[in-house]
Short mmCIF file of C-alpha atoms and ligand atoms in Angstrom, two decimals:
data_model
loop_
_atom_site.label_atom_id
_atom_site.label_comp_id
_atom_site.label_asym_id
_atom_site.label_seq_id
_atom_site.Cartn_x
_atom_site.Cartn_y
_atom_site.Cartn_z
CA MET A 110 18.65 -6.41 16.42
CA ALA A 111 21.52 -8.66 15.44
CA LYS A 112 25.06 -7.26 15.11
CA LYS A 113 26.56 -6.40 11.73
CA LYS A 114 29.28 -8.83 10.68
CA ASN A 115 30.41 -9.24 7.13
CA LYS A 116 31.10 -5.94 5.37
CA GLU A 117 30.62 -7.46 1.91
CA LYS A 118 27.23 -8.83 2.72
CA THR A 119 24.24 -7.28 0.98
CA ARG A 120 21.69 -9.92 1.88
CA ILE A 121 21.33 -12.83 4.23
CA HIS A 122 19.87 -16.24 4.07
CA PHE A 123 19.11 -17.88 7.37
CA ASP A 124 19.31 -21.45 6.16
CA THR A 125 22.79 -22.76 6.95
CA ASP A 126 22.95 -25.55 4.37
CA TRP A 127 22.58 -23.70 1.11
CA LYS A 128 22.25 -20.24 -0.37
CA TYR A 129 20.93 -18.74 -3.56
CA ASP A 130 23.44 -17.03 -5.82
CA PRO A 131 22.79 -13.30 -6.05
CA ALA A 132 20.35 -12.43 -8.85
CA PRO A 133 20.29 -8.64 -8.95
CA GLU A 134 17.92 -6.87 -11.31
CA SER A 135 19.77 -4.58 -13.71
CA VAL A 136 19.41 -0.86 -13.11
CA GLU A 137 21.22 0.18 -16.28
CA HIS A 138 18.01 1.00 -18.14
CA ILE A 139 16.70 3.17 -15.32
CA LYS A 140 16.76 6.92 -15.58
CA VAL A 141 16.17 8.84 -12.38
CA ASN A 142 16.74 12.61 -12.64
CA LYS A 143 18.78 14.39 -10.00
CA GLN A 144 15.85 16.72 -9.35
CA TYR A 145 12.10 16.67 -9.93
CA GLU A 146 9.64 19.59 -10.08
CA HIS A 147 5.87 19.61 -9.69
CA TYR A 148 3.79 18.55 -12.68
CA ILE A 149 1.11 21.24 -13.04
CA GLY A 150 -1.08 22.15 -16.01
CA GLY A 151 0.87 19.88 -18.35
CA SER A 152 4.35 21.19 -17.56
CA TRP A 153 7.08 20.87 -14.96
CA LYS A 154 7.02 23.79 -12.49
CA SER A 155 9.67 24.66 -9.92
CA PRO A 156 8.25 25.07 -6.41
CA ASN A 157 7.19 28.68 -5.78
CA GLU A 158 9.08 28.82 -2.50
CA GLY A 159 12.15 27.13 -4.00
CA LYS A 160 12.23 24.33 -1.43
CA TYR A 161 13.23 20.72 -2.06
CA PHE A 162 13.62 17.54 -0.02
CA ASN A 163 15.42 14.25 -0.66
CA THR A 164 13.99 10.87 -1.38
CA VAL A 165 16.38 8.09 -0.37
CA ASN A 166 16.86 4.45 -1.19
CA PRO A 167 15.93 2.74 2.09
CA ALA A 168 18.26 -0.19 1.31
CA SER A 169 21.31 2.08 1.30
CA GLY A 170 20.17 5.28 3.01
CA LYS A 171 21.52 7.15 -0.06
CA ARG A 172 19.75 9.99 -1.83
CA LEU A 173 18.06 9.08 -5.10
CA ALA A 174 16.76 12.52 -6.09
CA ARG A 175 15.80 16.00 -4.89
CA ILE A 176 12.06 16.52 -4.91
CA ALA A 177 10.08 19.77 -5.05
CA SER A 178 8.36 20.61 -1.79
CA GLY A 179 4.83 21.91 -2.39
CA SER A 180 3.64 25.08 -0.66
CA THR A 181 0.10 26.45 -0.41
CA SER A 182 0.76 28.55 -3.50
CA ASP A 183 1.89 25.48 -5.51
CA ILE A 184 -1.35 23.79 -4.47
CA ASP A 185 -3.26 26.93 -5.58
CA ASP A 186 -1.64 26.66 -9.01
CA ALA A 187 -2.37 22.94 -9.30
CA VAL A 188 -6.01 23.30 -8.24
CA ALA A 189 -6.46 26.22 -10.69
CA ALA A 190 -5.02 24.06 -13.51
CA ALA A 191 -7.32 21.17 -12.57
CA ARG A 192 -10.35 23.48 -12.42
CA LYS A 193 -9.53 24.92 -15.87
CA ALA A 194 -9.22 21.41 -17.31
CA PHE A 195 -12.41 20.15 -15.67
CA GLY A 196 -14.88 21.69 -18.18
CA PRO A 197 -13.31 20.25 -21.34
CA TRP A 198 -12.38 16.90 -19.73
CA SER A 199 -15.83 16.27 -18.29
CA ALA A 200 -17.41 17.29 -21.61
CA LEU A 201 -15.35 14.70 -23.54
CA PRO A 202 -17.41 11.70 -24.60
CA GLY A 203 -16.73 8.79 -22.21
CA LYS A 204 -15.30 6.83 -25.12
CA GLU A 205 -12.55 9.44 -25.55
CA ARG A 206 -11.70 9.53 -21.83
CA GLY A 207 -11.56 5.74 -21.97
CA LYS A 208 -9.02 5.91 -24.78
CA TRP A 209 -6.70 8.05 -22.66
CA LEU A 210 -6.93 5.57 -19.81
CA PHE A 211 -6.27 2.65 -22.14
CA LYS A 212 -3.19 4.46 -23.44
CA LEU A 213 -1.94 5.01 -19.92
CA ALA A 214 -2.56 1.36 -18.96
CA ARG A 215 -0.72 0.09 -22.04
CA GLN A 216 2.23 2.39 -21.42
CA ILE A 217 2.52 1.18 -17.82
CA GLN A 218 2.62 -2.38 -19.14
CA GLU A 219 5.15 -1.40 -21.78
CA ARG A 220 7.44 0.19 -19.20
CA ALA A 221 6.63 -2.24 -16.38
CA ARG A 222 10.24 -3.21 -15.71
CA GLU A 223 11.33 0.40 -15.33
CA PHE A 224 8.44 1.17 -12.97
CA ALA A 225 9.13 -1.98 -10.93
CA VAL A 226 12.81 -1.20 -10.45
CA ILE A 227 12.11 2.41 -9.44
CA GLU A 228 9.41 1.27 -7.02
CA SER A 229 11.89 -1.06 -5.32
CA LEU A 230 14.69 1.52 -5.33
CA ASP A 231 12.58 4.26 -3.77
CA GLY A 232 10.44 2.23 -1.38
CA GLY A 233 12.51 -0.85 -0.45
CA LYS A 234 10.07 -3.55 -1.53
CA PRO A 235 11.38 -6.75 -3.15
CA ILE A 236 11.60 -6.51 -6.94
CA ARG A 237 9.67 -9.76 -7.22
CA GLU A 238 6.67 -8.06 -5.62
CA SER A 239 6.99 -4.81 -7.56
CA LYS A 240 7.07 -6.86 -10.77
CA ALA A 241 4.39 -9.38 -9.88
CA VAL A 242 2.00 -7.29 -7.82
CA ASP A 243 2.38 -3.50 -7.83
CA ILE A 244 2.89 -2.71 -11.49
CA PRO A 245 0.54 -5.28 -13.10
CA LEU A 246 -2.22 -4.33 -10.65
CA ALA A 247 -1.69 -0.63 -11.39
CA ALA A 248 -2.06 -1.32 -15.13
CA ALA A 249 -5.09 -3.55 -14.46
CA HIS A 250 -6.73 -0.76 -12.50
CA PHE A 251 -6.41 1.65 -15.43
CA PHE A 252 -7.66 -1.01 -17.88
CA TYR A 253 -10.67 -1.78 -15.69
CA HIS A 254 -11.68 1.87 -15.36
CA ALA A 255 -10.96 2.61 -19.03
CA GLY A 256 -13.67 0.04 -19.71
CA TRP A 257 -16.20 1.87 -17.53
CA ALA A 258 -15.59 5.37 -18.96
CA ASP A 259 -18.15 5.03 -21.78
CA LYS A 260 -20.52 2.77 -19.84
CA LEU A 261 -21.37 4.91 -16.84
CA THR A 262 -25.08 4.83 -17.63
CA TYR A 263 -24.87 1.02 -17.44
CA ALA A 264 -22.88 1.22 -14.22
CA PHE A 265 -25.66 3.31 -12.67
CA PRO A 266 -28.80 2.33 -14.61
CA GLY A 267 -31.70 4.77 -14.64
CA ARG A 268 -29.57 7.51 -13.09
CA ASN A 269 -27.55 10.31 -14.58
CA PRO A 270 -24.02 10.19 -13.16
CA GLU A 271 -22.09 13.49 -13.22
CA PRO A 272 -18.47 14.04 -12.14
CA LEU A 273 -17.82 15.87 -8.87
CA GLY A 274 -15.21 18.33 -10.17
CA VAL A 275 -11.64 18.57 -8.84
CA ALA A 276 -10.40 15.73 -6.65
CA GLY A 277 -7.52 16.14 -4.17
CA GLN A 278 -5.87 12.77 -3.64
CA ILE A 279 -3.28 11.90 -1.01
CA ILE A 280 -1.49 8.58 -1.05
CA PRO A 281 0.90 6.63 1.21
CA TRP A 282 4.28 4.99 0.67
CA ASN A 283 3.47 1.29 0.87
CA PHE A 284 2.15 0.80 -2.71
CA PRO A 285 3.10 4.09 -4.37
CA LEU A 286 2.17 3.49 -8.03
CA LEU A 287 -0.73 1.18 -7.21
CA MET A 288 -2.26 3.73 -4.84
CA ALA A 289 -1.83 6.43 -7.51
CA ALA A 290 -3.72 4.13 -9.92
CA TRP A 291 -6.48 3.44 -7.35
CA LYS A 292 -6.99 7.18 -6.99
CA LEU A 293 -6.51 8.43 -10.55
CA ALA A 294 -8.33 5.76 -12.59
CA PRO A 295 -11.89 6.07 -11.19
CA ALA A 296 -11.64 9.87 -10.93
CA LEU A 297 -10.58 10.26 -14.56
CA ALA A 298 -12.96 7.65 -15.95
CA THR A 299 -15.92 9.53 -14.46
CA GLY A 300 -14.77 12.93 -15.79
CA ASN A 301 -13.10 14.50 -12.75
CA THR A 302 -9.72 16.22 -12.82
CA VAL A 303 -7.10 15.58 -10.18
CA VAL A 304 -4.36 16.97 -7.95
CA LEU A 305 -2.39 14.02 -6.57
CA LYS A 306 0.09 14.23 -3.70
CA PRO A 307 2.40 11.21 -3.41
CA ALA A 308 4.07 10.24 -0.13
CA GLU A 309 7.32 12.05 0.66
CA THR A 310 9.44 8.89 0.92
CA THR A 311 8.22 7.36 -2.37
CA PRO A 312 7.41 10.05 -4.94
CA LEU A 313 9.41 8.64 -7.87
CA THR A 314 6.95 6.32 -9.62
CA ALA A 315 4.21 8.98 -9.52
CA LEU A 316 6.69 11.41 -11.09
CA LYS A 317 7.59 8.77 -13.70
CA LEU A 318 3.87 8.46 -14.33
CA ALA A 319 3.76 12.23 -14.87
CA GLU A 320 6.55 11.83 -17.48
CA LEU A 321 4.49 9.17 -19.17
CA ILE A 322 1.36 11.35 -19.09
CA ASP A 323 3.42 14.15 -20.61
CA ASP A 324 4.87 11.90 -23.33
CA LEU A 325 1.36 10.74 -24.23
CA GLY A 326 0.23 14.37 -24.61
CA PHE A 327 -2.57 14.04 -22.06
CA PRO A 328 -4.79 17.16 -21.97
CA PRO A 329 -2.96 19.62 -19.65
CA GLY A 330 -4.31 20.06 -16.13
CA VAL A 331 -6.32 16.81 -16.03
CA ILE A 332 -3.65 15.16 -13.85
CA ASN A 333 -1.49 17.40 -11.65
CA ILE A 334 1.12 16.02 -9.30
CA VAL A 335 2.41 18.11 -6.41
CA THR A 336 5.05 16.56 -4.18
CA GLY A 337 5.69 17.31 -0.54
CA ALA A 338 5.07 16.07 2.98
CA GLY A 339 2.13 16.42 5.40
CA ASP A 340 1.91 20.23 5.06
CA THR A 341 1.45 19.94 1.32
CA GLY A 342 -1.27 17.34 1.89
CA ALA A 343 -2.98 19.59 4.44
CA ALA A 344 -2.91 22.54 2.00
CA LEU A 345 -4.62 20.35 -0.59
CA VAL A 346 -7.26 19.21 1.89
CA GLN A 347 -8.00 22.79 2.94
CA HIS A 348 -8.11 24.30 -0.53
CA PRO A 349 -11.56 25.88 -1.01
CA ASP A 350 -11.91 24.87 -4.66
CA ILE A 351 -11.62 21.11 -4.09
CA ASP A 352 -14.79 19.02 -4.44
CA LYS A 353 -13.56 15.68 -3.18
CA ILE A 354 -10.75 14.37 -1.01
CA ALA A 355 -9.55 10.79 -1.27
CA PHE A 356 -7.00 9.79 1.35
CA THR A 357 -5.10 6.61 2.15
CA GLY A 358 -2.80 6.64 5.16
CA SER A 359 -2.77 6.66 8.93
CA THR A 360 -5.93 6.78 11.04
CA ASP A 361 -4.64 9.86 12.91
CA VAL A 362 -4.25 11.91 9.74
CA GLY A 363 -7.57 10.55 8.43
CA LYS A 364 -9.32 11.86 11.54
CA GLU A 365 -7.61 15.25 11.17
CA ILE A 366 -8.76 15.48 7.56
CA GLN A 367 -12.31 14.58 8.50
CA LYS A 368 -12.36 17.33 11.13
CA SER A 369 -10.79 19.94 8.89
CA ILE A 370 -13.33 19.55 6.07
CA ALA A 371 -16.41 19.15 8.27
CA GLY A 372 -19.16 21.49 7.03
CA THR A 373 -17.41 22.38 3.76
CA GLY A 374 -19.48 20.09 1.56
CA LYS A 375 -16.35 18.38 0.23
CA LYS A 376 -16.88 14.68 -0.40
CA LEU A 377 -14.50 12.33 1.40
CA THR A 378 -13.28 8.75 1.23
CA LEU A 379 -10.78 7.47 3.80
CA GLU A 380 -8.78 4.26 3.65
CA LEU A 381 -6.92 3.99 6.94
CA GLY A 382 -5.20 1.44 9.10
CA GLY A 383 -5.99 -2.11 10.11
CA LYS A 384 -5.24 -4.88 12.57
CA ALA A 385 -6.50 -7.88 10.68
CA ALA A 386 -6.95 -11.32 12.19
CA ASN A 387 -5.92 -14.30 10.13
CA ILE A 388 -7.94 -17.16 11.65
CA ILE A 389 -6.77 -20.75 11.26
CA LEU A 390 -9.29 -23.46 12.17
CA GLU A 391 -8.19 -26.96 13.07
CA ASP A 392 -9.54 -28.47 9.87
CA ALA A 393 -7.53 -26.10 7.62
CA ALA A 394 -4.90 -27.30 5.17
CA ILE A 395 -2.03 -26.34 7.44
CA ASP A 396 0.81 -25.97 4.96
CA GLN A 397 -1.26 -23.68 2.75
CA ALA A 398 -2.39 -21.73 5.80
CA VAL A 399 1.23 -21.26 6.90
CA GLU A 400 2.09 -19.86 3.45
CA GLY A 401 -0.93 -17.58 3.77
CA ILE A 402 0.12 -16.35 7.20
CA ILE A 403 3.66 -15.65 5.95
CA ASN A 404 2.29 -13.83 2.92
CA GLY A 405 -0.24 -12.00 5.09
CA ILE A 406 2.29 -10.39 7.42
CA TYR A 407 5.76 -10.53 5.87
CA PHE A 408 4.72 -9.53 2.33
CA ASN A 409 6.06 -6.02 1.61
CA GLN A 410 7.72 -5.98 5.09
CA GLY A 411 4.28 -5.81 6.66
CA HIS A 412 3.76 -2.34 5.14
CA VAL A 413 0.22 -3.31 4.24
CA CYS A 414 -2.92 -1.76 5.72
CA CYS A 415 -4.73 -5.09 5.35
CA ALA A 416 -1.79 -7.17 6.68
CA GLY A 417 -2.75 -10.23 8.69
CA SER A 418 -0.90 -8.87 11.72
CA ARG A 419 -2.82 -10.99 14.24
CA LEU A 420 -2.81 -14.76 13.95
CA LEU A 421 -5.67 -16.54 15.68
CA VAL A 422 -5.03 -20.26 15.68
CA GLN A 423 -7.24 -23.00 17.11
CA GLU A 424 -5.68 -24.44 20.24
CA SER A 425 -5.55 -28.05 19.02
CA ILE A 426 -3.18 -27.14 16.16
CA GLU A 427 -1.38 -24.22 17.77
CA SER A 428 1.99 -25.83 18.44
CA LYS A 429 2.08 -27.50 15.03
CA VAL A 430 1.29 -24.23 13.22
CA ILE A 431 3.83 -22.25 15.22
CA LYS A 432 6.56 -24.77 14.56
CA LYS A 433 5.84 -24.76 10.83
CA LEU A 434 5.72 -20.97 10.85
CA LYS A 435 9.11 -20.69 12.52
CA ASP A 436 10.60 -23.18 10.05
CA ARG A 437 9.22 -21.22 7.14
CA MET A 438 10.41 -17.90 8.60
CA SER A 439 13.90 -19.36 8.75
CA THR A 440 13.95 -19.75 4.98
CA LEU A 441 12.93 -16.18 4.16
CA VAL A 442 15.65 -14.19 2.41
CA ILE A 443 16.12 -10.66 3.71
CA GLY A 444 18.16 -8.13 1.83
CA ASP A 445 18.73 -6.20 -1.38
CA PRO A 446 15.25 -5.33 -2.69
CA LEU A 447 16.61 -5.53 -6.25
CA ASP A 448 17.68 -9.17 -5.83
CA LYS A 449 15.12 -11.51 -7.39
CA ASN A 450 15.52 -13.99 -4.52
CA THR A 451 14.68 -11.48 -1.82
CA ASP A 452 11.52 -12.15 0.18
CA ILE A 453 11.85 -9.27 2.63
CA GLY A 454 13.29 -5.95 1.51
CA ALA A 455 14.07 -2.75 3.38
CA ILE A 456 11.79 -0.94 5.80
CA ASN A 457 10.50 2.12 3.99
CA SER A 458 12.10 4.81 6.17
CA ARG A 459 14.21 5.33 9.26
CA ALA A 460 11.15 6.72 11.05
CA GLN A 461 9.08 3.63 10.27
CA LEU A 462 11.94 1.36 11.38
CA LYS A 463 12.05 3.20 14.72
CA THR A 464 8.30 2.78 15.13
CA ILE A 465 8.57 -0.96 14.48
CA GLN A 466 11.53 -1.36 16.85
CA LYS A 467 9.61 0.48 19.55
CA TYR A 468 6.74 -1.99 19.20
CA ILE A 469 9.09 -4.99 19.29
CA GLU A 470 10.63 -3.73 22.55
CA LEU A 471 7.18 -3.11 23.96
CA GLY A 472 6.03 -6.63 23.05
CA ALA A 473 8.88 -8.12 25.07
CA LYS A 474 8.15 -5.73 27.99
CA GLU A 475 4.50 -6.69 27.98
CA GLY A 476 5.42 -10.33 28.51
CA GLY A 477 5.37 -11.64 24.94
CA GLU A 478 7.77 -14.32 23.83
CA ILE A 479 9.69 -13.16 20.77
CA PHE A 480 10.96 -15.28 17.89
CA GLN A 481 13.35 -13.95 15.25
CA CYS A 482 15.56 -16.07 13.03
CA GLU A 483 19.28 -16.54 13.52
CA GLY A 484 21.59 -14.57 11.27
CA SER A 485 22.64 -11.01 10.79
CA LEU A 486 20.96 -8.27 8.84
CA PRO A 487 22.53 -6.68 5.76
CA ASP A 488 25.33 -4.20 6.37
CA GLY A 489 25.33 -0.56 5.48
CA LYS A 490 23.03 2.32 6.20
CA GLY A 491 19.81 0.71 5.05
CA PHE A 492 16.74 0.16 7.23
CA TRP A 493 16.23 -3.52 8.05
CA CYS A 494 14.03 -5.54 10.36
CA LYS A 495 13.88 -9.28 10.86
CA PRO A 496 10.53 -11.00 10.49
CA THR A 497 9.27 -11.26 14.04
CA LEU A 498 6.71 -13.43 15.78
CA PHE A 499 5.25 -12.93 19.24
CA THR A 500 3.44 -15.56 21.28
CA GLY A 501 2.03 -15.34 24.80
CA LEU A 502 0.55 -11.86 24.44
CA ALA A 503 -2.60 -10.89 26.33
CA GLN A 504 -5.61 -9.57 24.40
CA SER A 505 -5.00 -6.23 26.14
CA SER A 506 -1.36 -5.93 25.03
CA THR A 507 -0.35 -3.09 22.73
CA LEU A 508 0.92 -5.44 20.02
CA VAL A 509 -2.46 -7.11 19.76
CA LYS A 510 -4.30 -3.80 19.65
CA GLU A 511 -2.25 -1.32 17.63
CA GLU A 512 -1.25 -1.21 14.00
CA ILE A 513 2.53 -1.66 13.64
CA PHE A 514 2.91 -1.57 9.87
CA GLY A 515 5.95 -3.82 9.96
CA PRO A 516 6.87 -7.53 9.81
CA VAL A 517 5.60 -8.33 13.30
CA LEU A 518 3.01 -11.02 13.93
CA ALA A 519 1.10 -11.41 17.20
CA VAL A 520 -0.13 -14.98 17.75
CA GLN A 521 -3.12 -15.84 19.94
CA SER A 522 -5.08 -19.05 20.29
CA PHE A 523 -8.80 -19.84 20.64
CA ARG A 524 -10.98 -22.87 21.39
CA THR A 525 -14.33 -22.17 19.73
CA LEU A 526 -15.43 -20.28 16.66
CA GLU A 527 -17.30 -17.83 18.92
CA GLU A 528 -14.11 -17.06 20.81
CA ALA A 529 -12.25 -16.54 17.53
CA LEU A 530 -14.95 -14.13 16.32
CA THR A 531 -14.96 -12.18 19.58
CA LYS A 532 -11.19 -11.82 19.56
CA ALA A 533 -11.05 -10.99 15.85
CA ASN A 534 -13.69 -8.25 16.17
CA ASN A 535 -12.20 -6.85 19.38
CA THR A 536 -10.36 -4.02 17.64
CA PRO A 537 -11.13 -0.44 16.69
CA TYR A 538 -10.22 -1.35 13.10
CA GLY A 539 -12.19 -3.32 10.52
CA LEU A 540 -10.36 -3.45 7.23
CA SER A 541 -9.69 -7.11 6.51
CA ALA A 542 -9.59 -10.66 7.87
CA GLY A 543 -8.65 -14.15 6.76
CA VAL A 544 -10.30 -17.50 7.44
CA TRP A 545 -8.66 -20.88 6.82
CA THR A 546 -10.85 -23.98 6.98
CA ASP A 547 -11.83 -27.00 4.93
CA LYS A 548 -15.54 -26.43 5.58
CA GLY A 549 -17.59 -24.08 3.44
CA ALA A 550 -20.22 -23.77 6.17
CA LYS A 551 -17.64 -22.43 8.60
CA ILE A 552 -16.44 -19.92 6.01
CA PHE A 553 -20.01 -18.60 5.69
CA LYS A 554 -20.50 -18.48 9.42
CA MET A 555 -17.26 -16.62 10.03
CA THR A 556 -17.50 -14.21 7.11
CA THR A 557 -21.00 -13.08 8.01
CA LYS A 558 -19.92 -12.31 11.58
CA LEU A 559 -16.49 -10.76 11.03
CA LYS A 560 -16.61 -6.96 11.02
CA ALA A 561 -14.19 -6.34 8.18
CA GLY A 562 -14.49 -4.80 4.73
CA ILE A 563 -12.47 -7.50 2.96
CA ILE A 564 -12.40 -11.14 4.03
CA TRP A 565 -10.24 -13.72 2.32
CA ALA A 566 -11.01 -17.42 2.66
CA ASN A 567 -8.15 -19.91 2.26
CA THR A 568 -5.98 -17.21 0.72
CA TYR A 569 -4.68 -13.77 1.72
CA ASN A 570 -3.67 -10.41 0.21
CA LYS A 571 -5.35 -10.92 -3.14
CA PHE A 572 -6.56 -7.85 -5.02
CA ASP A 573 -8.64 -7.23 -8.10
CA PRO A 574 -9.77 -3.92 -9.62
CA ALA A 575 -13.37 -5.17 -9.84
CA SER A 576 -13.51 -5.96 -6.14
CA PRO A 577 -14.34 -3.11 -3.73
CA PHE A 578 -11.75 -2.46 -1.01
CA GLY A 579 -12.33 -0.47 2.17
CA GLY A 580 -13.03 -0.67 5.87
CA TYR A 581 -15.36 -0.43 8.83
CA LYS A 582 -14.91 1.59 12.02
CA GLU A 583 -11.50 3.31 12.33
CA SER A 584 -10.31 1.73 9.09
CA GLY A 585 -12.22 4.43 7.24
CA PHE A 586 -15.20 4.65 4.91
CA GLY A 587 -15.95 4.50 1.22
CA ARG A 588 -14.71 1.83 -1.16
CA GLU A 589 -12.09 1.76 -3.89
CA GLY A 590 -12.41 -0.56 -6.87
CA GLY A 591 -15.49 -2.02 -8.50
CA LEU A 592 -18.75 -0.12 -8.91
CA HIS A 593 -18.59 1.07 -5.30
CA GLY A 594 -15.27 2.78 -6.01
CA LEU A 595 -16.63 4.35 -9.16
CA SER A 596 -19.67 5.72 -7.34
CA ALA A 597 -17.38 7.69 -4.97
CA TYR A 598 -16.49 10.00 -7.89
CA VAL A 599 -19.97 10.79 -9.22
CA THR A 600 -23.07 12.63 -8.14
CA PHE A 601 -26.60 12.06 -9.44
P1 LIG B 733 0.63 9.42 7.09
O1 LIG B 733 -0.82 9.19 7.26
O2 LIG B 733 1.25 10.57 7.80
O3 LIG B 733 0.97 9.62 5.54
C1 LIG B 733 0.14 9.25 4.46
C2 LIG B 733 0.05 10.41 3.47
O4 LIG B 733 -0.61 11.52 4.09
C3 LIG B 733 1.39 10.96 3.00
O5 LIG B 733 1.28 11.36 1.65
C4 LIG B 733 1.58 12.18 3.89
O6 LIG B 733 2.43 13.16 3.34
C5 LIG B 733 0.17 12.69 3.99
N1 LIG B 733 -0.11 13.53 5.17
C6 LIG B 733 0.52 13.53 6.38
N2 LIG B 733 -0.07 14.42 7.21
C7 LIG B 733 -1.08 14.99 6.53
C8 LIG B 733 -2.07 15.97 6.84
N3 LIG B 733 -2.12 16.55 8.04
N4 LIG B 733 -2.98 16.31 5.91
C9 LIG B 733 -2.96 15.73 4.68
N5 LIG B 733 -2.04 14.80 4.32
C10 LIG B 733 -1.12 14.43 5.22
O7 LIG B 733 1.39 8.10 7.46
P2 LIG B 733 2.93 7.94 7.93
O8 LIG B 733 3.30 8.97 8.92
O9 LIG B 733 3.76 7.86 6.71
O10 LIG B 733 2.86 6.53 8.63
C11 LIG B 733 2.44 6.44 9.99
C12 LIG B 733 1.59 5.23 10.23
O11 LIG B 733 0.41 5.32 9.45
C13 LIG B 733 2.22 3.91 9.81
O12 LIG B 733 3.03 3.41 10.81
C14 LIG B 733 1.00 3.07 9.57
O13 LIG B 733 0.55 2.54 10.79
C15 LIG B 733 -0.04 4.04 9.05
N6 LIG B 733 -0.14 4.03 7.58
C16 LIG B 733 -1.22 3.41 7.03
C17 LIG B 733 -1.32 3.33 5.66
C18 LIG B 733 -2.46 2.65 4.99
O14 LIG B 733 -2.32 2.22 3.85
N7 LIG B 733 -3.61 2.56 5.61
C19 LIG B 733 -0.28 3.86 4.77
C20 LIG B 733 0.78 4.54 5.45
C21 LIG B 733 0.83 4.58 6.82
MG1 LIG B 734 12.46 6.86 -1.06
#
């Protein structure tokens, strides 16, 4: 990592000729309480064991708020509240449940700026992304499912869809509000009630959502939010009165969850890690492909399960693509997540930064050639990592095989489409992939043979609530979004 230099500096721009003026988003309208409790049965409840933890701003390392730490008995209370609410909520006509979801969607839109700023403060992602991606997609997810609530018999024609009961939902820190929306919207639309556990480093937007739910006067107990770390999540998974677990996070925890509920009859969907290949063929529009590669791996600091963390580039265009990539990397602005010019914000936590740094060291040890841009990282106690590119790595190297969940790209080349397919599929994961080519026939050939749940062609990291998202192999099972996602919350 580069040395710290200028004490005043809050962001850097690698280009030496010109710089953007700072354009910080205002935080004056933001209200973050000093302390948050659990939201159970329609009211705020102090944790039964009286324990709290801090959530910090990863750009400064400073505490934002104290957060209730959920014990088994808090989970008991939340599940009991959800069970009590299940009868009346599931008996509501779909049209009425839809109205609640529409209200929630509209309120998220109404307060989009506030949600976006808090998302960036708590998680470190650039405000431009929170505003353009996270919050609008969260609202869109509620709108989409609001539309289904009274049309379930059309969604599943000739069948009689019934809700499952109480869903326990555990979400990660990379898209905190969006992941809450992915979990809550289909569950509620189909008549289930929910206990949601946000990630410990990014609980604030879910708690803001609880405030919004409270302001709207949502029926108590339909949505319960219990904060805490892995233990709280495990207590939720193991609770005997849960009918369904939906989890997004690491493959290791996903496997643990699968083991711990085996034989209980609880339904399960898992959305886990990935090691996606972004494949650039020689006939691709190279400038667009380079933008797509940059977006695929450096978007949200690479904290994306479907990140294009492996680049497979056809040998004939390899040097050209790498040169263009390095040039483009040199123009990326790293720094204050609340600055509208920032491309790359803060790494979500100190622990994640350490993980990423460990991988970068390993890449160099395993013989990879590293490229990072000139320039120093922002000062202060925040968690920062330069966008990093590795070339010259063997297929067997750790960086090609393992998920890093940071802004680190491993580049490999190939000669034929068959070789590209073999390399792309040579991974225990199977969440996503990207193909860049001018030829429709090649897109069809590649997409039918790639073992990945989501495949983008001539674009990357695009999401839509109507489009099912999920993986093969160790990337998990079940789908979120679209009819497939809806079907994970009903029984016939
Ligand atoms: P994690 O899987 O530990 O955390 C995800 C969520 O699961 C959090 O809410 C956490 O509190 C909860 N959790 C942790 N242990 C649990 C348990 N035993 N039972 C139930 N819930 C539990 O992920 P972590 O440690 O934050 O990140 C580690 C790695 O996982 C990352 O480096 C990345 O590779 C991967 N990851 C993948 C994500 C994805 O979207 N697929 C999201 C976050 C992390
Ligand atoms: Mg935080």
